[in-house]
Coordinates of C-alpha atoms in Angstrom, one line a residue:
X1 CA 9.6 89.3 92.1
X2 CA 11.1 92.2 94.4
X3 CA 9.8 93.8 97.0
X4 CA 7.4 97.1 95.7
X5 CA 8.4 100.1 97.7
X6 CA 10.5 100.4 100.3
X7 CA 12.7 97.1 101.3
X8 CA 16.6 96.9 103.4
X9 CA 17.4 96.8 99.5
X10 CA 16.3 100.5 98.7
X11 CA 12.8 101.5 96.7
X12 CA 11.6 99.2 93.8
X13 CA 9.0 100.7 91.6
X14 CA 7.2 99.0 89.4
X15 CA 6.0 100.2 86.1
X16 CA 2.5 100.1 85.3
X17 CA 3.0 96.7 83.0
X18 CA 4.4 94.8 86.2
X19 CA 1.3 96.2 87.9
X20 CA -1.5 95.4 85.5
X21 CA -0.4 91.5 85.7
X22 CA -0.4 91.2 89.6
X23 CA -4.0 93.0 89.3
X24 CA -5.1 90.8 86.7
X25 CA -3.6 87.5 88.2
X26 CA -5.5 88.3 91.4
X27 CA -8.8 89.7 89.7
X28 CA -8.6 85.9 88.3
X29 CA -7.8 84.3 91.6
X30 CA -10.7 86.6 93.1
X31 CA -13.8 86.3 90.6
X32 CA -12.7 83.0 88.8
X33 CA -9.7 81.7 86.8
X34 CA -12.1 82.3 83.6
X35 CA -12.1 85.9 83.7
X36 CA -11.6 87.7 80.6
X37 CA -9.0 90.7 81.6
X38 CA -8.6 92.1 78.1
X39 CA -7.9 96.2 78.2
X40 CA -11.2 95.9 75.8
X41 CA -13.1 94.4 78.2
X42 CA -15.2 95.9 81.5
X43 CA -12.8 94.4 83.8
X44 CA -9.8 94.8 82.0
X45 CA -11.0 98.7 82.0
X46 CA -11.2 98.4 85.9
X47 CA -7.6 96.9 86.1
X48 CA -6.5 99.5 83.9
X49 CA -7.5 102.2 85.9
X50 CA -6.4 100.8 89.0
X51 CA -3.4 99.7 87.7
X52 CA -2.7 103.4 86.1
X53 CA -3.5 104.8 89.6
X54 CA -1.3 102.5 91.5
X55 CA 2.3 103.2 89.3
X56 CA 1.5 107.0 89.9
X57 CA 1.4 106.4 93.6
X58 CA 4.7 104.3 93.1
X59 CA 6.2 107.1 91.0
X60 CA 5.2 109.9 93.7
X61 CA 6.7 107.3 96.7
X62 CA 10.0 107.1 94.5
X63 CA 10.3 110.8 93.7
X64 CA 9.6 110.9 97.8
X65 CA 12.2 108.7 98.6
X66 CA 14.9 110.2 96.2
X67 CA 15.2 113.1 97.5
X68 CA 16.1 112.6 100.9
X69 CA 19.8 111.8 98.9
X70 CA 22.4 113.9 97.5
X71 CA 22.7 111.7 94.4
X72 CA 18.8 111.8 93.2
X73 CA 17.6 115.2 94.8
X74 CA 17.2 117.8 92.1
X75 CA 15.5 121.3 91.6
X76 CA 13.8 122.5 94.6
X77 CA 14.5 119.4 96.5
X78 CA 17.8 119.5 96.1
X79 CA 17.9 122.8 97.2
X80 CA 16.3 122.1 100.6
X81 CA 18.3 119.0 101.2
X82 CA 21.3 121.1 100.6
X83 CA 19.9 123.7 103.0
X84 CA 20.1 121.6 105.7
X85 CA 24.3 121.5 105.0
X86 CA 24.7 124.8 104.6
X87 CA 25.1 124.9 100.9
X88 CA 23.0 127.6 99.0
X89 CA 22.3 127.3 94.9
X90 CA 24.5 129.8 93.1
X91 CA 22.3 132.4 91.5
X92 CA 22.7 133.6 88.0
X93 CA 25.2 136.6 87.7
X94 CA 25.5 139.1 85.4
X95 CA 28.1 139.8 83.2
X96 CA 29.9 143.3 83.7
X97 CA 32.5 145.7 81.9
X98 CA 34.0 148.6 82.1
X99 CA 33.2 151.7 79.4
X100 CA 34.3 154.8 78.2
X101 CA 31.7 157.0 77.7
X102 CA 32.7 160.5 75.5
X103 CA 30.5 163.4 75.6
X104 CA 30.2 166.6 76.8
X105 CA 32.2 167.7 80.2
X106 CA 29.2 168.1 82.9
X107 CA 27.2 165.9 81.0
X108 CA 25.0 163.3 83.7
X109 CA 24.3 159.9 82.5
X110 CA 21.7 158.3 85.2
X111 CA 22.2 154.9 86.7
X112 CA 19.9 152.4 84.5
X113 CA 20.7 154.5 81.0
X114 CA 21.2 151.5 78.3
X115 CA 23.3 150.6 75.9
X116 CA 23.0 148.1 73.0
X117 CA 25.7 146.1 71.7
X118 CA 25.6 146.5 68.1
X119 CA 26.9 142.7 66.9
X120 CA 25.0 140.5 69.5
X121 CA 22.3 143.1 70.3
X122 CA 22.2 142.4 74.0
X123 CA 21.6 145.3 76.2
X124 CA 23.7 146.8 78.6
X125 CA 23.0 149.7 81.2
X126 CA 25.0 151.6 83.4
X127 CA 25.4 150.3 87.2
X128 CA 25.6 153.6 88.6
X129 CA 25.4 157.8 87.4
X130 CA 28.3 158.9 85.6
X131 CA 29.0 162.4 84.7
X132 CA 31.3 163.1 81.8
X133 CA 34.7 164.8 82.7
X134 CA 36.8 167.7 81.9
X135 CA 38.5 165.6 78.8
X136 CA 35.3 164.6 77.3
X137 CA 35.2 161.1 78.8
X138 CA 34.5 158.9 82.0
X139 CA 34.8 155.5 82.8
X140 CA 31.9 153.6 83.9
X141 CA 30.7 149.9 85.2
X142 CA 27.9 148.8 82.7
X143 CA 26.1 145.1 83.4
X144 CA 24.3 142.8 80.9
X145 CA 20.4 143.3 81.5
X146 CA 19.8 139.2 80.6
X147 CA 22.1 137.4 83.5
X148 CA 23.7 134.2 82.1
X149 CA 26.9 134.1 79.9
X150 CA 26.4 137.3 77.8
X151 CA 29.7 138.1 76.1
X152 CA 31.1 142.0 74.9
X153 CA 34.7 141.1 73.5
X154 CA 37.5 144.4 73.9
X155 CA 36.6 147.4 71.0
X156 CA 33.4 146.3 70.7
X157 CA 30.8 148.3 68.8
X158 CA 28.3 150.1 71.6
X159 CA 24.5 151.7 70.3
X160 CA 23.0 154.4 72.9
X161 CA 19.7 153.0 73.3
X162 CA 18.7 155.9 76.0
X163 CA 19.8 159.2 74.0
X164 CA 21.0 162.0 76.4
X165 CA 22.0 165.4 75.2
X166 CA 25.7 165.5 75.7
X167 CA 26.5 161.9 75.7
X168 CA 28.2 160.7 72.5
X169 CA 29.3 157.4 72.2
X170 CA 30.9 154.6 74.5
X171 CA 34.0 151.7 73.7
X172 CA 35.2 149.1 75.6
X173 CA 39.2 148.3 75.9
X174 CA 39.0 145.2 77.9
X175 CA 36.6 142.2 77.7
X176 CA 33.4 141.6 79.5
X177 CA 33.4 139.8 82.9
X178 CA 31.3 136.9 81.3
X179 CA 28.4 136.4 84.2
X180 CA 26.9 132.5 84.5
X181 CA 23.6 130.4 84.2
X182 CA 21.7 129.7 87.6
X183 CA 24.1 126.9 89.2
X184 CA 22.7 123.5 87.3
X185 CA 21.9 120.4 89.8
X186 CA 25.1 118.7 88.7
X187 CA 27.5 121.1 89.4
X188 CA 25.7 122.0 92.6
X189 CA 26.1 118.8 93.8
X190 CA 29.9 118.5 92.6
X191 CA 30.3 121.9 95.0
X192 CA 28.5 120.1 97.6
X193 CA 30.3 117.1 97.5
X194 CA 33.4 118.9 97.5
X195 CA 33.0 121.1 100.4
X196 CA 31.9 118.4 102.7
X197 CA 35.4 116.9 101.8
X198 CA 37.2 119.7 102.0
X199 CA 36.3 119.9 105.8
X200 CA 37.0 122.6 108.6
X201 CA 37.5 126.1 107.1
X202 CA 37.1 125.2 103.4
X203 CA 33.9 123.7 103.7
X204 CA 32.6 126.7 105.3
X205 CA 34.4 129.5 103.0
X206 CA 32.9 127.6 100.3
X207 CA 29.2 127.4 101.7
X208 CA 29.3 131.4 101.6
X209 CA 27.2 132.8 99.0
X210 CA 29.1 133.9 95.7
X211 CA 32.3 131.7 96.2
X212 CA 33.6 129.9 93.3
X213 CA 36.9 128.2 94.7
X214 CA 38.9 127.7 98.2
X215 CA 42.2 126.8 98.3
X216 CA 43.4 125.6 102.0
X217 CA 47.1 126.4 102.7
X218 CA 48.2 126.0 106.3
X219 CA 51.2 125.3 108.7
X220 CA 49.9 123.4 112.1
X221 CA 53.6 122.9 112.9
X222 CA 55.8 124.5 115.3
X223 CA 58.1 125.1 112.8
X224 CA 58.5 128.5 111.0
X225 CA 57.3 128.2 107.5
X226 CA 59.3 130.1 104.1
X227 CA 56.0 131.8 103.4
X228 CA 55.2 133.7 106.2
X229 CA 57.5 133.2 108.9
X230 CA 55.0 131.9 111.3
X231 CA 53.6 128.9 112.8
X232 CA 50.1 127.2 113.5
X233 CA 48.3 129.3 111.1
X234 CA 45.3 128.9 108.5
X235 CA 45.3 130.4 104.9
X236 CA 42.4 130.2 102.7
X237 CA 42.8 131.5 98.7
X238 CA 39.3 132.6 98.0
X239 CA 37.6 133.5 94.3
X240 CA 34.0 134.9 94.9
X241 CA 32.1 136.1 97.5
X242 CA 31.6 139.1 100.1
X243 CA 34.9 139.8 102.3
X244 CA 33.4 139.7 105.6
X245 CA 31.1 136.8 105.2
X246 CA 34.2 134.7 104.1
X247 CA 35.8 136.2 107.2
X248 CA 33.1 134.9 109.7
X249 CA 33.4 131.6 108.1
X250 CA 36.7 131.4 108.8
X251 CA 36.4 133.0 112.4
X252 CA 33.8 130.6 113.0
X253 CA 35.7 127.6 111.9
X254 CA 39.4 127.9 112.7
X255 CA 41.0 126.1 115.4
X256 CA 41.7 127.9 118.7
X257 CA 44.7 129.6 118.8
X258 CA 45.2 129.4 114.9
X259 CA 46.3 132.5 113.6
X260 CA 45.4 133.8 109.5
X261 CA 47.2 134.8 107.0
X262 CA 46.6 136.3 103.4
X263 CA 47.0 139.6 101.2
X264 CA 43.6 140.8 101.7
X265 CA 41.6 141.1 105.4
X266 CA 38.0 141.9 107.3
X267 CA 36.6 142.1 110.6
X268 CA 34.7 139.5 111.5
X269 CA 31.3 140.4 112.6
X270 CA 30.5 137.2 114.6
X271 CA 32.1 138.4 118.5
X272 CA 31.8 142.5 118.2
X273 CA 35.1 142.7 119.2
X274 CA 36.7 143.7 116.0
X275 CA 38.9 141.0 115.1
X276 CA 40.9 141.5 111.9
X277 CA 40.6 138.0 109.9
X278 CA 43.5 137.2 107.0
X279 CA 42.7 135.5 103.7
X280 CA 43.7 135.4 99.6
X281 CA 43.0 136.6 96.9
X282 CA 44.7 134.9 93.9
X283 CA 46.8 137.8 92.1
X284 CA 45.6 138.0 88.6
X285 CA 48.4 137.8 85.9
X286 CA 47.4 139.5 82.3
X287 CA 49.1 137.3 79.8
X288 CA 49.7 137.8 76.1
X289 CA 49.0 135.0 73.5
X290 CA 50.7 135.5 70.3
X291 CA 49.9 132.6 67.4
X292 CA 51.2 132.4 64.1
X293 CA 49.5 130.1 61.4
X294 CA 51.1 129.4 58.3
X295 CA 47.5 128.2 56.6
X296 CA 48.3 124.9 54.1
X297 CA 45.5 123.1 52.5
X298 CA 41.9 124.0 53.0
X299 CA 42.9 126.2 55.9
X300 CA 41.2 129.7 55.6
X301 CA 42.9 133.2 55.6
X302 CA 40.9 135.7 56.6
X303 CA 40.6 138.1 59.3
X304 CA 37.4 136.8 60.2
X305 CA 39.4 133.2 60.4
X306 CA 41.9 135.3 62.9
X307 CA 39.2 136.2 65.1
X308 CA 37.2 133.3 65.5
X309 CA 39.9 131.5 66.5
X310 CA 41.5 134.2 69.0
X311 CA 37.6 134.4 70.4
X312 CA 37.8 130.3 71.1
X313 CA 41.4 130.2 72.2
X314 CA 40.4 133.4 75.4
X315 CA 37.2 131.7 76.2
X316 CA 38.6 128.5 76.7
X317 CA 41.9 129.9 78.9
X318 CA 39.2 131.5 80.9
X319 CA 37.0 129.0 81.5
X320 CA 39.8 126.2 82.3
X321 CA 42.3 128.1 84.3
X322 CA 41.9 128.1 88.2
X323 CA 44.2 129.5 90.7
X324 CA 47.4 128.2 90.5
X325 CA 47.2 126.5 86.7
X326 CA 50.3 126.7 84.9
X327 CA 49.4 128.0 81.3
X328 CA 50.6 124.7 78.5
X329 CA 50.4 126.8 75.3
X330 CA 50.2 123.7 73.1
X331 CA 46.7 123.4 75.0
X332 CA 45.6 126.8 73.5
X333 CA 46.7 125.7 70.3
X334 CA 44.1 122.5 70.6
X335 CA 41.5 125.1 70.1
X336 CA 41.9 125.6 66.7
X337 CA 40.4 123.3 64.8
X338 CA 37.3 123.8 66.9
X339 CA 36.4 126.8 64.8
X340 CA 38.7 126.0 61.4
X341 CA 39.3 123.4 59.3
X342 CA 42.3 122.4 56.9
X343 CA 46.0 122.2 56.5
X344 CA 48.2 123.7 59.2
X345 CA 51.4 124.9 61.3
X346 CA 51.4 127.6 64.4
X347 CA 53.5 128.6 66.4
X348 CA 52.6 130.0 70.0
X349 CA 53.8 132.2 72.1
X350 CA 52.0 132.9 75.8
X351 CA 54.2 135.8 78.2
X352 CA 53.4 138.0 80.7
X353 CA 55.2 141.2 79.2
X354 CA 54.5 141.8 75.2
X355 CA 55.9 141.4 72.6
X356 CA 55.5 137.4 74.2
X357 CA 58.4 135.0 73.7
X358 CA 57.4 132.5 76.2
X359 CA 57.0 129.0 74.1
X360 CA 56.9 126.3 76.9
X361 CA 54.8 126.4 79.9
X362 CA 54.2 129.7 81.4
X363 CA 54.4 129.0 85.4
X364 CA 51.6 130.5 87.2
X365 CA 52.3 130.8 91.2
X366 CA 49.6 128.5 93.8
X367 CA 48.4 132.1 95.0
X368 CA 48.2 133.6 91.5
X369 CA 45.9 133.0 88.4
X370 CA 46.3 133.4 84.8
X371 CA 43.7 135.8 82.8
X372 CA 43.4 136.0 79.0
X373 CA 41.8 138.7 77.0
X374 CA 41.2 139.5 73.3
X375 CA 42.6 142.6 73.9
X376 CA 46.3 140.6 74.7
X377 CA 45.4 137.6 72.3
X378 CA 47.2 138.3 68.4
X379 CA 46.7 135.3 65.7
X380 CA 48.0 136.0 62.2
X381 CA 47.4 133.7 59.7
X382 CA 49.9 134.2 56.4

């Protein structure tokens, strides 16, 4: 029989059956081998209870011992054992996007007014005032009132919910930043696991609150590089988080005498003394998907077929391409019999300029990232 608890061989606990035969067995060997240790009987009701008592003290000792690890941790626990590395839970965001609003010129629509989107009916309200311009319209940031992965596709249909004198409609030409669930345990501790790898300045860009990916690019030789020109320097490509926190991450972790490099810059607030730190930003590259379909058997055509399929094919090139992930159209393609069924040929085309004519992969640089849209995303089905 192992060793209850804690042993060299890690925690055992046992469940309550285990338990109620080493109570019984010595409840015989104490008060006589003739003992009648039924669960119907008085002491069989004792042993019960005890032994009921006993695997709940087992169960909290376990839950104890778990989550001094990485691998067993979870919720709160999880979150103070990550603590102690540095790592911080990613919050739930908010999804944003960008509106039109048409009115009246002069017409003041406060921060907070709301908006409801008429096919999902999720509500929307403005981030900050906006007053109405000259030529009827203004632009204006508008977030998701629920956080998690609330979606507004481009010319989507908007509701006032807050009527204001003046203010007259609003549309949408681009999709919605699609904001994300509370970080779950697993990929917490996939981020985790990944930064203490990562080492040096990566593992401390990516403890910063808000950052979703680093990228480590460096030359530590003496040896001009074709990049930059330069030598012993420290480039990290960052997605996420606030500019000068990443740049006292990396102040505060580079090497002496390591220079930084990058399109984007802060100062680092760490000394006082104003230094300017370098980092990346991947460059976003808008790309056009064009698909044909020639529909065969069973296969549906229908505009409402078109755009379930253009919504599936966008959400999935979001979702799976990083920094640096070269665009495989025949992987865009893979989404279509998620949402359809049938018969079927397509052809795809996946460009940077449009009318598309890009068929094969469409190379995305290491310091760039592809981003898909339904506004840029065609499929015709004939």
């Amino acid at each position: 029989m192992p060793t209850w608890g804690l042993s060299s061989t890690g925690f055992y606990r046992p469940r309550f059956a285990e338990i109620r035969t080493e109570m019984a067995a010595r409840w015989r060997a104490r008060f006589g081998a003739n003992r009648n240790v039924a669960s119907d009987t008085v002491d069989g009701h004792f042993i019960d209870i005890l032994s009921e008592a006993m695997a709940l003290t087992f169960e909290g000792a376990e839950a104890a011992y778990t989550v001094a690890f990485l691998d067993t941790a979870s919720g709160v626990a999880l979150d103070q054992w990550a603590a102690g590395q540095g790592f911080v839970r990613r919050a739930a965001t908010r999804s944003t996007v960008t509106l039109v609003l048409a009115g009246t010129s002069g017409t003041v629509i406060p921060a907070g007014s709301r908006l409801r989107l008429v096919d999902s009916g999720e509500l929307w309200e403005l981030v900050a005032q906006a007053t109405i311009g000259g030529g009827g319209t203004v632009s204006a940031a508008v977030q998701a009132v629920n956080a998690g992965a609330v979606t507004a596709l481009a010319s989507s249909t908007w509701a006032i919910v807050n009527p204001i004198t003046g203010w007259t409609g609003a549309t949408n030409a681009l999709d919605a930043v699609v904001g994300d669930a509370e970080e779950s345990d697993a990929d917490f501790r996939s981020r985790i696991r990944l930064g203490m790898g990562l080492g040096g300045v990566g593992a401390a860009v990516l403890r910063v609150p808000g950052v979703e990916t680093v990228t480590i690019f460096q030359n530590d030789t003496d040896v001009p590089d074709v990049t930059y020109g330069e030598t012993h320097w420290v480039e990290a490509m960052v997605v996420g988080g606030d500019d000068v926190a990443i740049a006292n991450a990396i102040w505060q972790s580079k090497g002496q005498g390591i220079g930084t490099v990058g399109n984007d810059s802060a100062i680092e607030t760490v000394t006082g003394d104003g230094n300017v730190v370098y980092f990346t930003r991947p460059v976003d590259v808008p790309l056009y998907v064009e698909i044909d379909i020639t529909a065969g058997e069973g296969f549906t055509d229908s505009v409402a077929q078109e755009t379930a399929i253009r919504d599936e094919v966008v959400a999935w090139a979001n979702a799976n391409h990083a920094a640096g992930d070269d665009v495989a159209p025949a992987m865009l393609l893979s989404r279509i019999p998620v949402v359809a069924s049938g018969r079927y040929s397509a052809v795809i085309r996946v460009d940077d300029v449009t009318p598309a004519v890009t068929t094969g992969i469409f190379t995305i640089t290491d310091r760039q990232v592809a981003r898909f849209d339904t506004s840029r995303c065609t499929v015709v089905i004939s």
